[in-house]
Short mmCIF file of C-alpha atoms and ligand atoms in Angstrom, two decimals:
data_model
loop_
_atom_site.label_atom_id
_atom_site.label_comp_id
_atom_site.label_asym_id
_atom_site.label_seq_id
_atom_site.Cartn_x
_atom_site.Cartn_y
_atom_site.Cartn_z
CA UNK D 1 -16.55 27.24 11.18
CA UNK D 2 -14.94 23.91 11.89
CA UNK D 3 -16.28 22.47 8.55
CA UNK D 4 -14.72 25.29 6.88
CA UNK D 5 -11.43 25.28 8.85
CA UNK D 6 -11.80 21.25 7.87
CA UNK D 7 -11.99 21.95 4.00
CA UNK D 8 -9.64 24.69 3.94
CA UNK D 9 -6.51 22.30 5.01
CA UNK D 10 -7.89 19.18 2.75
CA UNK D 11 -8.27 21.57 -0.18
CA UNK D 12 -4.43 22.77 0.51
CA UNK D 13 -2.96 19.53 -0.02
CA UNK D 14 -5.33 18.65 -2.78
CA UNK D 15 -8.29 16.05 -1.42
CA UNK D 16 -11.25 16.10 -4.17
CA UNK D 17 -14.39 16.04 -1.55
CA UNK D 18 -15.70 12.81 -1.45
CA UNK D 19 -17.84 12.22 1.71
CA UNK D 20 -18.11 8.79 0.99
CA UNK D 21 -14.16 7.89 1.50
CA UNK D 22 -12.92 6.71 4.78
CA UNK D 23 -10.09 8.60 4.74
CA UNK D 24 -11.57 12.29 4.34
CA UNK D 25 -13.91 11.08 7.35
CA UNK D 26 -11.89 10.64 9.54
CA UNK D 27 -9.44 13.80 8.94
CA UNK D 28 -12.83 15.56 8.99
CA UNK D 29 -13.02 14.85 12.45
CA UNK D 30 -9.26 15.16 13.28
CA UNK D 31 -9.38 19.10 11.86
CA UNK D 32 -12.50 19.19 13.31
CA UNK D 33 -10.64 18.77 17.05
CA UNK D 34 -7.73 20.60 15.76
CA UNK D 35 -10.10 23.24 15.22
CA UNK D 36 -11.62 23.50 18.90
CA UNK D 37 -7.82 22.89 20.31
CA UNK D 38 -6.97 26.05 17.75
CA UNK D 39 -3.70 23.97 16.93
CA UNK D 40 -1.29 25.56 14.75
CA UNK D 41 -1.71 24.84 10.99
CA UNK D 42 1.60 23.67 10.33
CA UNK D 43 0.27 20.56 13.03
CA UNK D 44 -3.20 20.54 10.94
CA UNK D 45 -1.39 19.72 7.75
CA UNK D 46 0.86 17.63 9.34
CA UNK D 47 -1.82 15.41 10.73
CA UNK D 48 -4.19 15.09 7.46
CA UNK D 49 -1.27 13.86 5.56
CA UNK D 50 0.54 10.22 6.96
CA UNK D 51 4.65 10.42 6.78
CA UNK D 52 5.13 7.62 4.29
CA UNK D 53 2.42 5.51 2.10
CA UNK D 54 4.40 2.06 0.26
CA UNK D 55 3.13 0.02 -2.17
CA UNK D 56 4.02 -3.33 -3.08
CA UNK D 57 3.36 -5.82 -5.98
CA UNK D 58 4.78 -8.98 -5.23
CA UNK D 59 4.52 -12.97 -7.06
CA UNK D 60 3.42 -15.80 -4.77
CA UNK D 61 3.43 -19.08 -5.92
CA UNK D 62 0.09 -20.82 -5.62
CA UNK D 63 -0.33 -24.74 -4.65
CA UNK D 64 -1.19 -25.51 -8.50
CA UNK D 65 2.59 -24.12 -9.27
CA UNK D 66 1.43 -21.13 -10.92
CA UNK D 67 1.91 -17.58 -9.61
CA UNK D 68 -0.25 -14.91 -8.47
CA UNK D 69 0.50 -11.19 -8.22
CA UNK D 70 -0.49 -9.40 -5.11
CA UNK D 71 -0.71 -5.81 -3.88
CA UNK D 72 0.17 -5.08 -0.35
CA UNK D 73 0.16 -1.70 2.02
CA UNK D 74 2.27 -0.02 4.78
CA UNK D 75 1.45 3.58 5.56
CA UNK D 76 2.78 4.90 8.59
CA UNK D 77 1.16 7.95 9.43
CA UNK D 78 2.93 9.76 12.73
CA UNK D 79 5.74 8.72 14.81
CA UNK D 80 6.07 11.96 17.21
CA UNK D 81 5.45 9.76 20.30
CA UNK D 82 7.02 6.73 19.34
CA UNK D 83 7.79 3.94 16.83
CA UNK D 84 4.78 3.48 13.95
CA UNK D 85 2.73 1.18 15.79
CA UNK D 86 -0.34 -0.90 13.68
CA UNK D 87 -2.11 -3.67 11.92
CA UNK D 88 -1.43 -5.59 9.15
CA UNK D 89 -5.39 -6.71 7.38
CA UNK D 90 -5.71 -9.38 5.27
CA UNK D 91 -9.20 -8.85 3.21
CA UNK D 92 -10.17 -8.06 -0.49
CA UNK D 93 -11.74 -5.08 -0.16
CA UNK D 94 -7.79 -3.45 1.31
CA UNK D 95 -6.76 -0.51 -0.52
CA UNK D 96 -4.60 2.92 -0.11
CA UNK D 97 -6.90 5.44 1.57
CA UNK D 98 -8.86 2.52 3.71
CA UNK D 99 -4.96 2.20 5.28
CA UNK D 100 -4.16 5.51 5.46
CA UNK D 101 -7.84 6.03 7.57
CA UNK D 102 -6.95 3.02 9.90
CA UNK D 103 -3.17 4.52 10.56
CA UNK D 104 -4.61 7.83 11.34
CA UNK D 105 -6.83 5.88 14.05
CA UNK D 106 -3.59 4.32 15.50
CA UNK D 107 -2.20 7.14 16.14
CA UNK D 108 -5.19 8.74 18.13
CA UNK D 109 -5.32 5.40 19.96
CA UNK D 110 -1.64 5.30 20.99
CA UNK D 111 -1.79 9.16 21.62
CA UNK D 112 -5.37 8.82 23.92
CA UNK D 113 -3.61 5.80 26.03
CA UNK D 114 -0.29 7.79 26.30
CA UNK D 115 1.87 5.41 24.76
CA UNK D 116 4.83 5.96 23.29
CA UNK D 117 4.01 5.24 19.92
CA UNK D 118 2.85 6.50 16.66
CA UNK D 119 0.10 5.43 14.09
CA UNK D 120 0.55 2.82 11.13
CA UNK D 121 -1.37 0.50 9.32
CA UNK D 122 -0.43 -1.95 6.48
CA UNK D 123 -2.88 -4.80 4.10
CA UNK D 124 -2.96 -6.97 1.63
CA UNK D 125 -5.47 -7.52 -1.10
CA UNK D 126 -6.54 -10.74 -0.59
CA UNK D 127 -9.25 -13.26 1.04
CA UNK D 128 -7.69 -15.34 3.32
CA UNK D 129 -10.40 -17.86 3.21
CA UNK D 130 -9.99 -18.49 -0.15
CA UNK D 131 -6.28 -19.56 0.12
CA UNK D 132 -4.91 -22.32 1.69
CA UNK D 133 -2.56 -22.66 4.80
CA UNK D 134 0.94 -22.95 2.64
CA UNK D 135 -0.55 -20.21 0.28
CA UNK D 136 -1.21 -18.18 3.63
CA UNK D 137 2.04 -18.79 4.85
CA UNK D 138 4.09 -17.93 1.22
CA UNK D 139 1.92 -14.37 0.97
CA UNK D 140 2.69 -13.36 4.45
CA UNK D 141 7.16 -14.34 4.07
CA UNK D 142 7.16 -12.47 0.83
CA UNK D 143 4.77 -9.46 1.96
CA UNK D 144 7.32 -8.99 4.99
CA UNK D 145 10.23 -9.67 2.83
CA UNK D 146 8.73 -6.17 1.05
CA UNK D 147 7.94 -4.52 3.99
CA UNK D 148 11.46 -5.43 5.71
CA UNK D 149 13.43 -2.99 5.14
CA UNK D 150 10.67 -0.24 6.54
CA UNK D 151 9.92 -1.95 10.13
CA UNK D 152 11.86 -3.17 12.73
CA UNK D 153 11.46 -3.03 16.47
CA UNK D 154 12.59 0.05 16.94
CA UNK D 155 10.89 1.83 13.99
CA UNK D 156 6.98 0.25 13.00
CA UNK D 157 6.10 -3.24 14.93
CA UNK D 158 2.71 -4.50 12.95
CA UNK D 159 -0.01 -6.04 14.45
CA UNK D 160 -2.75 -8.68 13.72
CA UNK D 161 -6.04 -7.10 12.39
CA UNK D 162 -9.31 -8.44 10.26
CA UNK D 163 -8.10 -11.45 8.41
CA UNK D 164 -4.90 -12.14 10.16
CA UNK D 165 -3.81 -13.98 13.51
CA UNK D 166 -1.01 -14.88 15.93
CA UNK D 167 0.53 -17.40 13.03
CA UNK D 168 0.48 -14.93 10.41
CA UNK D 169 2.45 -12.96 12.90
CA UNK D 170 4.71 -15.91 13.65
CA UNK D 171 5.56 -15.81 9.95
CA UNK D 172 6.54 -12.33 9.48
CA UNK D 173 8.67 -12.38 13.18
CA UNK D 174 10.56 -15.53 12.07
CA UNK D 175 10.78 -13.92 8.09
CA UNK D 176 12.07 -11.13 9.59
CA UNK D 177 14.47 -12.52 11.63
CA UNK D 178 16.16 -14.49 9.21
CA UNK D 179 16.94 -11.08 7.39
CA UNK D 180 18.89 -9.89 10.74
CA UNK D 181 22.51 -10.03 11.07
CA UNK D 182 22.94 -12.76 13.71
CA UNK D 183 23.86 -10.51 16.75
CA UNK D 184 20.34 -8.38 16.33
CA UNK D 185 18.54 -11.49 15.85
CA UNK D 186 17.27 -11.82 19.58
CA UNK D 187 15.50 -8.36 19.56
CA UNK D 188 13.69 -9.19 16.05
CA UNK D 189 10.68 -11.03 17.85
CA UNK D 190 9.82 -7.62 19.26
CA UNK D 191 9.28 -6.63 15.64
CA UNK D 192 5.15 -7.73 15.59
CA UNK D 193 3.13 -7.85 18.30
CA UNK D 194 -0.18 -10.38 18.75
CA UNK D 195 2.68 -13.59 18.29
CA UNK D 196 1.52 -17.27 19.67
CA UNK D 197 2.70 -17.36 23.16
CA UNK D 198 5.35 -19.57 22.87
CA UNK D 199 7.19 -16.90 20.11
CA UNK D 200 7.01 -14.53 22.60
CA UNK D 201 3.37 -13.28 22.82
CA UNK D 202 1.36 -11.79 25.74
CA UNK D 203 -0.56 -13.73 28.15
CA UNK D 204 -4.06 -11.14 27.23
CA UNK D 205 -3.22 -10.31 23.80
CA UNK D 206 -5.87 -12.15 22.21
CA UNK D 207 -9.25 -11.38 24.56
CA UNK D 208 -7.15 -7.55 24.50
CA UNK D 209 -9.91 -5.69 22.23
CA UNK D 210 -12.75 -7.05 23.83
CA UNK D 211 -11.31 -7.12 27.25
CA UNK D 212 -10.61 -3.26 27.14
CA UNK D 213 -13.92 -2.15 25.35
CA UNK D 214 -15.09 -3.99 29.07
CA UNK D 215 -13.09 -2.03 31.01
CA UNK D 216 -14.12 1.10 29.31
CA UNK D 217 -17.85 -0.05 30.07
CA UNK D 218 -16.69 -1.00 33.79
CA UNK D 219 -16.06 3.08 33.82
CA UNK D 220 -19.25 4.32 31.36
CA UNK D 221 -22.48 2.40 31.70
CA UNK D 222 -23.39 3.22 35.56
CA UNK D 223 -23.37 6.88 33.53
CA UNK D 224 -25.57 5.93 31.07
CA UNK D 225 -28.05 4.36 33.22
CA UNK D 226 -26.91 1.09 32.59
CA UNK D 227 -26.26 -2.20 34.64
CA UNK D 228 -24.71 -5.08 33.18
CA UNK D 229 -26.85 -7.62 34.51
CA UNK D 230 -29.65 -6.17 33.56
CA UNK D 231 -28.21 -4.97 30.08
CA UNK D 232 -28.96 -6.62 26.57
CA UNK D 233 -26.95 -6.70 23.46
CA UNK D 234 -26.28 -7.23 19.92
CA UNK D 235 -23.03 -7.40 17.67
CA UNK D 236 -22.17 -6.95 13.86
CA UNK D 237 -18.96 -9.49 13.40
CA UNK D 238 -18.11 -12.69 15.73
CA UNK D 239 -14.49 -12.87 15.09
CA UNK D 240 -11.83 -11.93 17.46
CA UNK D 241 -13.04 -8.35 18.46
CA UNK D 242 -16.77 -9.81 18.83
CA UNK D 243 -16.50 -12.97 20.56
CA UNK D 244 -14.29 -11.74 23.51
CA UNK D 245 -16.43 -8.94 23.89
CA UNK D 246 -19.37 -11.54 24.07
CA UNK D 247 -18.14 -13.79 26.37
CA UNK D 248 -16.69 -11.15 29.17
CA UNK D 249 -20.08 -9.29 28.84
CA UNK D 250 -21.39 -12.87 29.81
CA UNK D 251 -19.58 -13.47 32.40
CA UNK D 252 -20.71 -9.62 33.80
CA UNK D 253 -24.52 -10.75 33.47
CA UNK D 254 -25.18 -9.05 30.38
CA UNK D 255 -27.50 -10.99 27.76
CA UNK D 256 -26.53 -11.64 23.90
CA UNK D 257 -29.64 -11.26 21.59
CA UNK D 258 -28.64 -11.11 18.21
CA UNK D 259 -25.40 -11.91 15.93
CA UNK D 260 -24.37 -10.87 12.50
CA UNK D 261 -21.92 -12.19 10.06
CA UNK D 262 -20.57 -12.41 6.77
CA UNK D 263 -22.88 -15.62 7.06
CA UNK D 264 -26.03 -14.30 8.30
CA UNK D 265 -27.74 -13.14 11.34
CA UNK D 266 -29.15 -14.41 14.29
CA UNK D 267 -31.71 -14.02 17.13
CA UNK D 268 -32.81 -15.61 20.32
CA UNK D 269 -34.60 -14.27 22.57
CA UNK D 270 -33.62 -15.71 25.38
CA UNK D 271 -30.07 -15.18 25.12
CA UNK D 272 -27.12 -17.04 22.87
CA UNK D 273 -24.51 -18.80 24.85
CA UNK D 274 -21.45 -16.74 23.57
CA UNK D 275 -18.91 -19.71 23.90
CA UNK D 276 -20.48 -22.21 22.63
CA UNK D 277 -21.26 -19.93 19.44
CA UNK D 278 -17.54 -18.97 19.23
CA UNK D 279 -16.79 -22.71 18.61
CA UNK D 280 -19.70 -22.92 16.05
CA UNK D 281 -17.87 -20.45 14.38
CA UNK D 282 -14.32 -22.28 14.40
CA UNK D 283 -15.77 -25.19 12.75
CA UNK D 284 -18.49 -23.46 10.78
CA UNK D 285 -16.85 -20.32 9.43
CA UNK D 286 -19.53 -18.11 10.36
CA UNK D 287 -22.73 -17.40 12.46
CA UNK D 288 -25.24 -18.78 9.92
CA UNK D 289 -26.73 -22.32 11.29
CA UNK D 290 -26.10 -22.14 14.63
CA UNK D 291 -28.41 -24.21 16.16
CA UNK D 292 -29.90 -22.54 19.50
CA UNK D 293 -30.79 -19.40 17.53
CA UNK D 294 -33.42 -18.14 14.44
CA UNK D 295 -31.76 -17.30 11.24
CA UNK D 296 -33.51 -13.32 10.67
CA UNK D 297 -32.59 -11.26 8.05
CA UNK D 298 -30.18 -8.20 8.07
CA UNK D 299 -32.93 -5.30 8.53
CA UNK D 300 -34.99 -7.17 11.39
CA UNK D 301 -30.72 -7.54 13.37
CA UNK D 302 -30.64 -3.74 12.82
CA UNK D 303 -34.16 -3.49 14.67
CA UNK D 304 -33.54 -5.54 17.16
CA UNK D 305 -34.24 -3.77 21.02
CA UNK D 306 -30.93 -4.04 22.68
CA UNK D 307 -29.45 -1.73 25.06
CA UNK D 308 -26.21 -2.22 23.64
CA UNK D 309 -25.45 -2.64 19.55
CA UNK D 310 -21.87 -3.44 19.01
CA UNK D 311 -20.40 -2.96 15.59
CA UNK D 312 -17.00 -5.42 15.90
CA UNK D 313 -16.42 -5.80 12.08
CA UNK D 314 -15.51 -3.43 9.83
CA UNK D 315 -15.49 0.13 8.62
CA UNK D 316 -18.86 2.18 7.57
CA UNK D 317 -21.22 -0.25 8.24
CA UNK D 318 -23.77 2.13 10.22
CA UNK D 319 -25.20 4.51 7.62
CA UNK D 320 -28.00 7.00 7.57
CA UNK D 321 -30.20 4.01 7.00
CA UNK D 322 -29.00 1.45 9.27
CA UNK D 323 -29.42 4.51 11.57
CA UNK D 324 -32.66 4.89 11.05
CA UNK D 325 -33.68 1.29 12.04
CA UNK D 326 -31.52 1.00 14.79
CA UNK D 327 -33.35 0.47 18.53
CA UNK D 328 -30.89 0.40 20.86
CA UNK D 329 -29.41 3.16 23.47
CA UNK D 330 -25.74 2.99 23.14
CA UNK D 331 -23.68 1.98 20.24
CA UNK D 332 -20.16 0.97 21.60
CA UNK D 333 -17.59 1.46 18.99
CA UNK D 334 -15.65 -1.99 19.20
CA UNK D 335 -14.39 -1.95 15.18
CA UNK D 336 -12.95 0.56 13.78
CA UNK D 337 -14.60 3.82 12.68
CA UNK D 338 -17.98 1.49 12.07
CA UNK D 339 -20.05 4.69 12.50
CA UNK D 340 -20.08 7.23 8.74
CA UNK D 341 -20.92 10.88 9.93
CA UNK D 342 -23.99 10.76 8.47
CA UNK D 343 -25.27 8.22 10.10
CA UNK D 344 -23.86 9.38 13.45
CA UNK D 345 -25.99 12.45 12.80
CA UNK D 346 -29.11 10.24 12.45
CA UNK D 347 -27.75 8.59 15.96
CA UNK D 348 -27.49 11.85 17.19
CA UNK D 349 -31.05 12.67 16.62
CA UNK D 350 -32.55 9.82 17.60
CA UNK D 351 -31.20 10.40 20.99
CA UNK D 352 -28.07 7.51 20.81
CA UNK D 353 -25.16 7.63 22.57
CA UNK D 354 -21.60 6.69 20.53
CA UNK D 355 -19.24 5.32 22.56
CA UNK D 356 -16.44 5.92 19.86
CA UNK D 357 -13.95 3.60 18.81
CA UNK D 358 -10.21 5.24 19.13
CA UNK D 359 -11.27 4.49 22.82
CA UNK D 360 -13.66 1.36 22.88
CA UNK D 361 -11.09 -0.35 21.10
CA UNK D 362 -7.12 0.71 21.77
CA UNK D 363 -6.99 -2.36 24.41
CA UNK D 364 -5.33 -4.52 21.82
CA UNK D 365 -2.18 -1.67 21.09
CA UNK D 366 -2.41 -1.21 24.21
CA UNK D 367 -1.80 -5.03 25.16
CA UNK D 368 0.46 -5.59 22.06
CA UNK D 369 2.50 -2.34 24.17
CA UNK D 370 2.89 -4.61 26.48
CA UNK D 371 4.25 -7.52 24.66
CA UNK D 372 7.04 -5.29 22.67
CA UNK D 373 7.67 -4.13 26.27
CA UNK D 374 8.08 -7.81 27.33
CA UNK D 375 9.86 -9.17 24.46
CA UNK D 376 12.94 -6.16 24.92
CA UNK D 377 12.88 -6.97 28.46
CA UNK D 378 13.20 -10.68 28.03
CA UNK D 379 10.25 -11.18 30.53
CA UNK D 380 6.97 -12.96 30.79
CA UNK D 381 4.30 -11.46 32.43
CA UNK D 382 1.32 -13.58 34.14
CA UNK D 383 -2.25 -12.39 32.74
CA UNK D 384 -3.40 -10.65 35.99
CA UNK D 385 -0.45 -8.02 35.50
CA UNK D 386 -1.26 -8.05 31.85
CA UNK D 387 -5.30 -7.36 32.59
CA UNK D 388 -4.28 -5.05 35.86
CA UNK D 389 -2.10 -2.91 33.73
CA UNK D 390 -5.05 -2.87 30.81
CA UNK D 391 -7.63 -1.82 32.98
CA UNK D 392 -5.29 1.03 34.69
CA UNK D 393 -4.56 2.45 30.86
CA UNK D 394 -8.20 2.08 29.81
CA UNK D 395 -9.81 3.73 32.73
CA UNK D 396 -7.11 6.79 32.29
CA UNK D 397 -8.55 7.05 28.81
CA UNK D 398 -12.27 6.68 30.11
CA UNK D 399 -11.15 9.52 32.27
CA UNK D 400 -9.55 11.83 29.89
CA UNK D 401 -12.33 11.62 27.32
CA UNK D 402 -15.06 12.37 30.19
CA UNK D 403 -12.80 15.58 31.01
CA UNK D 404 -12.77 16.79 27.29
CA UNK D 405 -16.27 16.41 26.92
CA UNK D 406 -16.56 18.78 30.06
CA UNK D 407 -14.13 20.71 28.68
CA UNK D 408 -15.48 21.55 25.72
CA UNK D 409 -18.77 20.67 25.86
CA UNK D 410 -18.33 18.43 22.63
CA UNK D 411 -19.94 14.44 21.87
CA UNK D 412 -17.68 11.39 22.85
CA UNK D 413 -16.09 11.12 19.56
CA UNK D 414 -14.73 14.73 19.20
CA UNK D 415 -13.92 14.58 22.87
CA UNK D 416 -11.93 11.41 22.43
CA UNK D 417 -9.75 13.23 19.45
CA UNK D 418 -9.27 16.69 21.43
CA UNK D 419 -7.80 14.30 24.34
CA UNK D 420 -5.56 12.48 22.05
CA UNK D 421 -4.62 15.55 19.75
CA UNK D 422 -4.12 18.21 22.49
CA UNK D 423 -1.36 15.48 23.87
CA UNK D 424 0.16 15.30 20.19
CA UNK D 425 -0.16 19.14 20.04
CA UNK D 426 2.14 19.69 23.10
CA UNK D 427 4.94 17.08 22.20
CA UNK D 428 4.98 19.08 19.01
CA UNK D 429 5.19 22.46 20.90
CA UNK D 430 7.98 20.93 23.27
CA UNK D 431 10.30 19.36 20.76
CA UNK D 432 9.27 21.91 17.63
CA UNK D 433 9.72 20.95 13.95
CA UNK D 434 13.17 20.16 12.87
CA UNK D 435 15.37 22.43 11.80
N1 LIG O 501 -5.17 -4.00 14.69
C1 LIG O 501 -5.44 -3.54 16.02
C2 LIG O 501 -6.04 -2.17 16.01
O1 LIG O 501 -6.63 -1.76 15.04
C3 LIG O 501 -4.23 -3.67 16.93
C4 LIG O 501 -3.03 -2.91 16.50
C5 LIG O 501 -1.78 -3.22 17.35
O2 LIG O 501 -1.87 -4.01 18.27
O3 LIG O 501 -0.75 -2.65 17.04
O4 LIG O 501 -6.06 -1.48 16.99
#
């Protein structure tokens, strides 16, 4: 019934079925909660279609004088709650419907944590590694130079994501700034979130991810069984996302066993000492030769025994046959939508819990909240108030995703949707659809 009800509303506005693309995924399970909230249509098609989808081409000049065209993305997908709220990702692979799936996710994140915001997402096509620092910095000014005129403090406030960090967000605050008239200029920091401290970013921005996927197991592993110091794990991706989550399960007790990057994977038995691989990676780019570990190939990571396999890289990496070779008893959802249906089904099967990502991961909006909050106040918060106020959002989530699975009897993920959606729902109901 729900795959039907699904179909239906993606047929209506004129998806060709393609079970492969991010996108359809992940409205699949949106109508598929819509469907066991019975939420009117009219909020059904709303929800599988984003508000606004820009494309831009713009010429950057290269360091060898000669210019490159590039393609960048904003698609802001629901603003009921609040301003478009979302990530800006720097990586080759960027493209329309692999935005418009991530902005869909923002808005179930903002909508799950209750904060008054809406979903966005926005990329560029490009590899950031393979550019250099005044490259970098020319892409970014002239992507936000596009983008300027559709965000703004009070409207969409971007975000770091894969490929792009507190600088990059330095240059598109101080690009956009210089495009304010100078008596709006003081509120134009507030425009991105994830800024360097001392451009008015948040004490806890950067561990944010990491930090709250901890505070969500702080609430969910004595459930499962589980006890930190007893508990082993693995991770897919050592960048931001990964590395915090590595070091604060560390500091709990809990033992890392096995790394993969876009350089390789790793093993040690014993344990890997999650700091001192984070600065392997600063100077080394990647996993691969870290010394107090075994290089193993990609299929013996996936069969690794952990009790905890963290996907903290990107999209659609666990498929039916990653599934399949998988040995661990929770996957914790710390990247975004890392999990394809069909291999959740295998998951499923196999008796593995999926501890989804719209609520292993919304620490870092939820942080990045907390700087836009701090930059219109003109205030600096200290990091306990920063982590305090994180773990108080995160464990409300825990809670209302525990409550929908009681509710109605559903898994994690469709739980986690019904509690962001049935919130959605009602703001809809309240303020009705205009005129
Ligand atoms: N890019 C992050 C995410 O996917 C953070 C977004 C934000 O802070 O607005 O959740």
């Amino acid at each position: 019934m729900t795959a039907f009800a699904s179909e239906s509303v993606q047929a209506e506005l004129g998806f060709r079925y393609d079970p492969s693309d991010l996108y359809q995924q992940v409205i699949g399970h949106v109508l598929g909660s819509a469907e066991i909230l019975d939420l009117p249509r009219h909020l059904r098609l709303i929800m599988a279609q984003p508000k606004n989808e820009f494309i831009f081409h713009f010429p950057v000049k290269m360091d060898d004088g000669e210019y490159k065209l590039y393609k960048g993305y904003r698609v802001q997908h629901n603003n009921i709650l609040g301003p478009y709220k979302g990530g800006i990702r720097y990586h080759e692979g960027v493209g329309l419907d692999h935005v418009k799936a991530l902005a869909v996710l923002m808005t179930m994140k903002a909508a799950l944590v209750r904060l008054p915001l809406g979903g966005a997402k926005g990329g560029v096509q490009v590899d950031p590694r393979a550019v250099s620092q005044d490259e970098l910095m020319r892409l970014t000014r002239r992507f936000t130079s596009a983008i300027a005129d559709n965000i703004g403090p009070d409207h969409d406030i971007p975000a770091p994501d894969v490929g792009t960090n507190a600088q990059i967000m330095a240059w598109m605050a101080d690009t956009y700034i210089n495009f304010q008239p100078g008596h709006q200029r003081w509120l134009g920091e507030a425009v991105v979130t994830g800024k360097p401290l001392e451009f008015g970013g948040s004490y806890g921005r950067e561990k944010a991810t990491g930090q709250g996927l901890v505070f969500v197991l702080d609430e969910l592993l004595p459930e499962l069984g589980l006890r930190f110091d007893q508990t082993t794990f693995s991770l897919i991706g050592y960048g931001n996302v990964g590395s915090w989550t590595a070091r604060l399960l560390q500091d709990r007790g809990a033992k890392l066993k096995a790394v993969m990057d876009h350089t390789g994977a790793i093993y040690n038995e014993k344990g890997i000492e999650t700091l001192t691989l984070a600065q392997h990676v600063v100077f080394k780019g990647g996993v691969a030769g870290f010394a107090d570990a075994d290089p193993i190939t990609e299929d013996e990571f996936y069969k690794t025994q952990v009790d905890l396999f963290i996907p903290a890289a990107l999209e659609q990496m666990i498929d039916v046959q990653h599934a399949k070779i998988m040995n661990c008893k929770v996957v914790v959802e710390g990247a975004n939508a890392p999990t394809t249906p069909q291999g959740q089904e295998v998951l499923a099967e196999r008796g593995i819990t999926v501890l989804p990502a719209v609520l292993c991961n919304c620490g870092g909006v939820t942080v990045s909240y907390r700087e836009w909050k701090q930059n219109r106040q003109a205030e600096t918060w200290d990091a306990e108030t920063v982590d305090r106020r994180l773990r108080q959002h995160m464990t409300a989530a825990a809670g209302r995703v525990k409550l929908a699975v009681h509710r109605y009897g559903c898994d994690m993920r469709t739980a986690t949707y019904c509690a962001a959606l049935e919130y959605i729902g009602k703001v809809y109901q309240i303020r009705g659809i205009f005129p």
